[in-house]
Coordinates of C-alpha atoms in Angstrom, one line a residue:
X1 CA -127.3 83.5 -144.5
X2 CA -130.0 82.1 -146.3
X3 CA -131.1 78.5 -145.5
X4 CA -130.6 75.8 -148.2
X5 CA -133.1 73.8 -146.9
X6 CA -136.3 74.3 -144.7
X7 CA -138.8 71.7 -143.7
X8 CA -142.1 72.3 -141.8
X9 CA -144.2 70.4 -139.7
X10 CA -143.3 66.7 -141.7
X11 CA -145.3 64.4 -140.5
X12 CA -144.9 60.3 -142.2
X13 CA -147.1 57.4 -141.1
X14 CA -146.8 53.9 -141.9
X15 CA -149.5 51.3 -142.4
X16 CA -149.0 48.2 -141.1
X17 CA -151.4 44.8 -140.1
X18 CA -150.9 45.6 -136.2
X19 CA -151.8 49.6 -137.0
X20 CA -150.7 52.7 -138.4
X21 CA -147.1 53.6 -137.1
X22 CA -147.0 57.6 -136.5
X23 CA -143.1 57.6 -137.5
X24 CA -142.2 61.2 -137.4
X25 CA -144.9 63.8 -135.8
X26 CA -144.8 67.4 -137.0
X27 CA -141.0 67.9 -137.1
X28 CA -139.4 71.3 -138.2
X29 CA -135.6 72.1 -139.4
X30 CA -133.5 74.1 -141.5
X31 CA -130.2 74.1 -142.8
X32 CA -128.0 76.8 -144.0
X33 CA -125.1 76.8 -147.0
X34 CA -122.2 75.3 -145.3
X35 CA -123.7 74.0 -141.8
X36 CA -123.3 71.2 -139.9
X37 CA -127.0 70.0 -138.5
X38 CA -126.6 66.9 -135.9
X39 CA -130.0 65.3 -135.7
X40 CA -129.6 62.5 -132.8
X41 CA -131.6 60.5 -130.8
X42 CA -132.0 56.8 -129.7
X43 CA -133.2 53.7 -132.6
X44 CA -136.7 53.9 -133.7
X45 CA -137.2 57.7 -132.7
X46 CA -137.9 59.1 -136.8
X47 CA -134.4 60.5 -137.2
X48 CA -133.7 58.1 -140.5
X49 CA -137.2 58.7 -141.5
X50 CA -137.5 62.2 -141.3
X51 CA -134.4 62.7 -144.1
X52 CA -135.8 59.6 -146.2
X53 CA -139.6 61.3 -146.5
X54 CA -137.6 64.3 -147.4
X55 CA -136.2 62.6 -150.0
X56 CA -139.4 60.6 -151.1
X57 CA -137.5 57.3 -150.3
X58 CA -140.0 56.1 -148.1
X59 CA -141.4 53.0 -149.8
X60 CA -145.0 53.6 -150.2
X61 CA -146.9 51.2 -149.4
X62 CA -146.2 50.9 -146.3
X63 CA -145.2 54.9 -145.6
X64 CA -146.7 57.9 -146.1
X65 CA -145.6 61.4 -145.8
X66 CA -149.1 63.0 -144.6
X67 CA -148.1 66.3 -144.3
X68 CA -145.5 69.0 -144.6
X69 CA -143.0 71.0 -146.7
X70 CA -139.8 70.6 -147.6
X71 CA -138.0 73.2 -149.6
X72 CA -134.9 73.2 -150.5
X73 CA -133.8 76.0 -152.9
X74 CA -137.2 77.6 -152.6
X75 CA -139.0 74.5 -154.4
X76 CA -140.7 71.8 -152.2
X77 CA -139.5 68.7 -152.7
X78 CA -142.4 66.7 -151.6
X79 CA -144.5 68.3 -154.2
X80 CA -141.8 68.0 -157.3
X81 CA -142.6 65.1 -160.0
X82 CA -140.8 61.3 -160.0
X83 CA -138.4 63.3 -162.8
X84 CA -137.8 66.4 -160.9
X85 CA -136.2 64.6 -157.6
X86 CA -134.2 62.3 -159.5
X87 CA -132.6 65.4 -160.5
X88 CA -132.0 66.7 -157.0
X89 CA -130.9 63.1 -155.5
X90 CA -127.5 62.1 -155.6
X91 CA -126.9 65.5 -157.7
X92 CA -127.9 68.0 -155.5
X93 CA -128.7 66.4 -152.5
X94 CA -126.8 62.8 -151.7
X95 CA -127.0 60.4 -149.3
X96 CA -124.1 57.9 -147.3
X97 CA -126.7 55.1 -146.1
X98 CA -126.1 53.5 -143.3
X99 CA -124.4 49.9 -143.8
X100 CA -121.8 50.5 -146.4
X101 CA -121.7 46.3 -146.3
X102 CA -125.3 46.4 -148.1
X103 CA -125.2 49.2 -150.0
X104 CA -123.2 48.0 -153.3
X105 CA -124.6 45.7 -155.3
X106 CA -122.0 42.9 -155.2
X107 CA -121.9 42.0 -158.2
X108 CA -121.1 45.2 -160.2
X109 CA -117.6 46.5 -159.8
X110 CA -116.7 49.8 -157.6
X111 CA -115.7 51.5 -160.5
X112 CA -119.4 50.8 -162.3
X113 CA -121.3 52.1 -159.2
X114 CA -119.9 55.1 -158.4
X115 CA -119.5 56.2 -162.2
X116 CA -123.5 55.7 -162.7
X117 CA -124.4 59.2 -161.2
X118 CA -121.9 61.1 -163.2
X119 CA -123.4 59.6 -166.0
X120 CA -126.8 60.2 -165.1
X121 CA -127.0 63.6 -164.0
X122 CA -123.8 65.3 -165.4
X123 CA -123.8 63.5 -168.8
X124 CA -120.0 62.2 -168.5
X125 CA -118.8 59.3 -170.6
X126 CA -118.0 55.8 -169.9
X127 CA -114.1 57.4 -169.8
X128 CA -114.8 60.5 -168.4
X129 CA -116.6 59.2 -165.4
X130 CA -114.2 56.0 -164.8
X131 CA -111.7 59.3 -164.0
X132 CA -113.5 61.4 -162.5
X133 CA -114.6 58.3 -160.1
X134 CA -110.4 57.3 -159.4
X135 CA -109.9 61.0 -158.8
X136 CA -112.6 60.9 -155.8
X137 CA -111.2 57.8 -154.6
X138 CA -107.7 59.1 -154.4
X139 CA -109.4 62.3 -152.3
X140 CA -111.4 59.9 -149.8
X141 CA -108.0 58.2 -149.6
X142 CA -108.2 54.8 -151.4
X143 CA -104.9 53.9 -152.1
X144 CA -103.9 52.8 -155.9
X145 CA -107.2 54.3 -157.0
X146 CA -107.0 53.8 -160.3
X147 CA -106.2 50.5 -160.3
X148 CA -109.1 49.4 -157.8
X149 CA -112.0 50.5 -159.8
X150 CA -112.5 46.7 -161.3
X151 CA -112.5 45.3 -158.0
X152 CA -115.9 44.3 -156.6
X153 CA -117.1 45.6 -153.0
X154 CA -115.9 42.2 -151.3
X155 CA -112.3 43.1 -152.2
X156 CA -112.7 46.6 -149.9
X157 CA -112.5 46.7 -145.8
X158 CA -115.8 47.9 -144.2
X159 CA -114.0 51.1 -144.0
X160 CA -112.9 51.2 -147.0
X161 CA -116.6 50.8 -148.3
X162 CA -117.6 53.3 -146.2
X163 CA -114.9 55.9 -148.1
X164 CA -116.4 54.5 -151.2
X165 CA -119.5 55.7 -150.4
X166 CA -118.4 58.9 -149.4
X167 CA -117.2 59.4 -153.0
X168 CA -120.1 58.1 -154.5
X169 CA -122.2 60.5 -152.6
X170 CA -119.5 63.4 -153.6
X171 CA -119.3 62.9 -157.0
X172 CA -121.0 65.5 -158.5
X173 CA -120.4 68.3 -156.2
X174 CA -124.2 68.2 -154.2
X175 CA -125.1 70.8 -151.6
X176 CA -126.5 69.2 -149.4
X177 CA -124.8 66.3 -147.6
X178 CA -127.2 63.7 -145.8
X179 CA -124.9 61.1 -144.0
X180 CA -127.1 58.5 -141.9
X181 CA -125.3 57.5 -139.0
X182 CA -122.8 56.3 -141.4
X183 CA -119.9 55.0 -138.7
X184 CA -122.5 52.5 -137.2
X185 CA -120.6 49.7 -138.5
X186 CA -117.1 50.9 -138.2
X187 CA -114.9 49.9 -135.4
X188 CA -113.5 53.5 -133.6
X189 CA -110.1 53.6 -135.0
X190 CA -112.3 53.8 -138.5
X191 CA -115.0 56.0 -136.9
X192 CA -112.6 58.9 -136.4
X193 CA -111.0 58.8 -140.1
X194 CA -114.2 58.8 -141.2
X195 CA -115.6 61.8 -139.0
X196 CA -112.1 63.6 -140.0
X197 CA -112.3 63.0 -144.0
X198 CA -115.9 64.6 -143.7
X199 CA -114.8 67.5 -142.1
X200 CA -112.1 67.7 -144.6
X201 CA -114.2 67.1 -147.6
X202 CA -116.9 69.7 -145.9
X203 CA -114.2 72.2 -145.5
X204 CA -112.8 71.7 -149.2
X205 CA -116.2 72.0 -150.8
X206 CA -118.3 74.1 -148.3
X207 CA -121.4 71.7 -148.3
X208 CA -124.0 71.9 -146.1
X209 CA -124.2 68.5 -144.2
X210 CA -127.0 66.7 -142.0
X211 CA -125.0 64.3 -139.9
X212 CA -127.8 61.4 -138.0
X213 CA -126.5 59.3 -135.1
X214 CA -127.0 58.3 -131.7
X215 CA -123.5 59.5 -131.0
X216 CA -123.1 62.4 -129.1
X217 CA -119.8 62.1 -128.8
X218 CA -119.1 62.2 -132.6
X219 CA -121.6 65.3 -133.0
X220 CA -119.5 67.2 -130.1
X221 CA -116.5 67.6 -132.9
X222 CA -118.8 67.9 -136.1
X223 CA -121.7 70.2 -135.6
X224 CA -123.0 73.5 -135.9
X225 CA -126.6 72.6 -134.9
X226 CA -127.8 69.4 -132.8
X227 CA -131.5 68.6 -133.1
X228 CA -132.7 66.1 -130.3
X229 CA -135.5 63.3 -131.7
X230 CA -137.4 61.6 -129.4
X231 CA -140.5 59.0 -130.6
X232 CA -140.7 61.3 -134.0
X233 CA -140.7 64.7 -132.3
X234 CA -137.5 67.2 -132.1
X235 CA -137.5 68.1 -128.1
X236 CA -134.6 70.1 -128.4
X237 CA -132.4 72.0 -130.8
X238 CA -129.8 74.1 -130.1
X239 CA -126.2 75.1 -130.9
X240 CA -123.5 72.2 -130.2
X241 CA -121.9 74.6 -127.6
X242 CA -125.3 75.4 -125.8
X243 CA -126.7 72.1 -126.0
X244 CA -123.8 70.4 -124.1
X245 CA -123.4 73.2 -121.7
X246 CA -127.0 73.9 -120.9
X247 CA -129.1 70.8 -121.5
X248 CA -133.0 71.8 -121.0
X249 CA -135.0 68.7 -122.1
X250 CA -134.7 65.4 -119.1
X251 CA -133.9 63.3 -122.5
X252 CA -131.4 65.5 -123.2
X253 CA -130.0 65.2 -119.8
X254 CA -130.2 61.4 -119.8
X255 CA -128.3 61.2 -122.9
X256 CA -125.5 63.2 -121.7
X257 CA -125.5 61.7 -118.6
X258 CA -125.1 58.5 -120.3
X259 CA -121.6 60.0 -121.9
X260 CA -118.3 58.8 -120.2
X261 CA -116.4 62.0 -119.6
X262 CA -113.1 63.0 -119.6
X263 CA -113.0 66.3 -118.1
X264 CA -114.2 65.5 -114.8
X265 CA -112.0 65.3 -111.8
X266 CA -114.0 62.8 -110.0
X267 CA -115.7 59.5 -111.4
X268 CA -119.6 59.3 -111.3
X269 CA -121.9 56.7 -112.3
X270 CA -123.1 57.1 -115.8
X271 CA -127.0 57.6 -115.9
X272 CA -129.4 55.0 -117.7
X273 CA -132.9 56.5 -119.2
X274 CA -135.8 53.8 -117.5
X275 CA -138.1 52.2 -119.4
X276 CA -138.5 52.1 -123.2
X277 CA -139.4 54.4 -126.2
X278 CA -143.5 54.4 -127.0
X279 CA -144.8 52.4 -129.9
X280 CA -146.5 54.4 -131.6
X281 CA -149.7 53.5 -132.7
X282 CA -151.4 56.7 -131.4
X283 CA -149.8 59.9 -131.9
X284 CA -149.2 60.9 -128.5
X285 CA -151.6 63.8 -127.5
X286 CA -149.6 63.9 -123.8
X287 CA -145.2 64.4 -123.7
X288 CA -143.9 60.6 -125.1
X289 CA -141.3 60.8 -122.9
X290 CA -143.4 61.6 -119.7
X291 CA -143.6 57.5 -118.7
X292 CA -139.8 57.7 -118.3
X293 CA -139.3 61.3 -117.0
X294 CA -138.6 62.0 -113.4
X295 CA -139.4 65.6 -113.7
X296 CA -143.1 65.1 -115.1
X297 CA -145.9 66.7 -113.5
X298 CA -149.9 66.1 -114.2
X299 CA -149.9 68.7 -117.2
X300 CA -147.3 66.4 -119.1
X301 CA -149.6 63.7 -118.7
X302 CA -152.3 65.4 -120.3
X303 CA -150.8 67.7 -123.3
X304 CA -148.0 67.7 -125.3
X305 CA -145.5 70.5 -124.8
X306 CA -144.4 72.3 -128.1
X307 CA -141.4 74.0 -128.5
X308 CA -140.3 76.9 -126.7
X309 CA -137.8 79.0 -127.3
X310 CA -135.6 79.1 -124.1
X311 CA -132.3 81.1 -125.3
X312 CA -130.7 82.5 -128.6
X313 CA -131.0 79.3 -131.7
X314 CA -132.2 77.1 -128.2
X315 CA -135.7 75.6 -128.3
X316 CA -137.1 72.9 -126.0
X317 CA -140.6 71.2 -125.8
X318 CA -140.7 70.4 -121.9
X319 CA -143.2 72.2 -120.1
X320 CA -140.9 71.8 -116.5
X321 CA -137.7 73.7 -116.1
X322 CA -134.9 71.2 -115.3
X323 CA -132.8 73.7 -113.9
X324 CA -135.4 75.4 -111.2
X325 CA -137.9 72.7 -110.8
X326 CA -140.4 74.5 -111.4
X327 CA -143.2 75.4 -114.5
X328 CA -141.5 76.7 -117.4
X329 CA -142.0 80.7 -117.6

């Protein structure tokens, strides 16, 4: 199958008083029609900005995409005109941000904001949109839908907001499906609807999404693909199944360690990663994550590992192998 989407060797910088921030550092994906692609990792490690440079949302100044591709469809999207990617966002590629609590302007009713992109990219009229818009809001499972579009975004639960934006983002049938960590704010009992109408929604329409969190747990049930960031690097990708069964990177291993399971016969102490993330006001030329790792050796100290291909679809950057101890063959 044919990816949808490919980027190559992105690379975003932002300029600030104290320095320049090296936000993301040479990362590489693709997607494929109708794939799931988990891209996880802890706060701060590039996983928001990598999508957001793909998208030219990074506000410039301060950021700076540097270098890199992204095509999508054959056409890079970092290259395209202002015209050109207002066509693709929100009508070919959309977005659920992160807080649905900020993301609607509060004083324009639900009904207005979610209408605007049919109207702007599909051509609908004032009518024609307003029903389009209930009949997404009846799918995402807004109850009376038709009779809410007046209401302003303070009259909708946070997870009802969050279903909004689902439909917003779903509105005019898009490909690509970017959702950035978009349970954050949700208590669990929400979380799992959400996750659930996703994978309904995904199923229905056969989009391609990219799912962002620092939730393994809620990748586990949604993923094809999990991507591991770590201070604006991917140090792992593999399949879900592989990545979860056979863990190469220590980060990896900490993270997973960190998960409460319920499979195990006996309790165990959950694992804690020690120390923090790297600022980044060098791009590391040594492994960012060799200050914290208890596998490191001197040659992590001094060069940074790229990615290796360890298995089918699994690639690591870690130049020990957890699993013998030993160099990496």
């Amino acid at each position: 199958m044919a990816d949808i989407l490919n980027v190559q060797g992105l690379e975003t910088v932002f300029r600030t008083r104290e320095g320049t921030v090296h936000a993301v550092n040479g990362v590489s994906y693709h997607l494929k029609e109708g794939e799931t692609l988990g891209i996880v990792g802890e706060s701060g490690c590039g996983k928001s900005v990598t999508v957001m440079s793909m998208l030219r949302l990074i506000p410039s100044p301060p950021g700076q995409v540097v270098a890199g591709t992204a095509h999508y469809l054959g056409k890079d999207l970092l290259k395209m005109t202002d015209e050109e990617i207002r066509q693709v966002r929100g009508a070919q590629i959309s977005m659920i941000f992160q807080d649905p609590m900020t993301s609607f302007n509060p004083v324009l009713t639900i009904g207005r904001q979610v209408s605007e992109p049919l109207e702007a990219h599909m051509g609908m009229t004032h009518t024609q949109s307003y029903d389009r818009v209930a009949e997404m809001l009846q799918m995402v499972g807004i109850p009376r839908a038709k009779e809410r579009l007046n209401d302003y975004p303070h009259q909708f639960s946070g997870g009802m907001r969050q279903r909004v934006m689902i439909a917003m983002a779903l509105t005019c049938n898009p490909q690509v499906l970017i959702a950035d960590e978009p349970t954050t704010a949700l208590d669990v009992t929400i979380q799992a609807q959400i996750v659930e109408l996703v994978k309904r929604l995904r199923d229905e329409l056969g989009m391609a999404i990219i799912w962002i969190t620092h939730d393994l747990g809620i990748i586990a049930g949604l993923a094809d693909r999990v991507a591991v960031m770590y201070a604006g690097y991917i140090i792992e990708e593999a399949s879900v199944k592989e990545l979860y069964s056979n863990p190469c990177h220590p980060y990896t291993l900490g993270l997973l360690g960190s998960l409460p399971r319920m499979d195990e016969q006996e309790r165990r102490r959950l694992i804690s990663i020690e120390g923090m993330p790297p600022v980044l006001f060098e791009k590391p030329t040594s492994c960012p994550f060799a200050p914290r790792c208890k596998y490191r050796v001197d040659r992590c100290l001094q060069e940074n590992p790229p990615l290796q291909q360890v298995g089918p679809d699994h690639w690591v950057a870690c130049w020990e192998d957890v699993k013998t101890g030993g160099p990496r063959q």
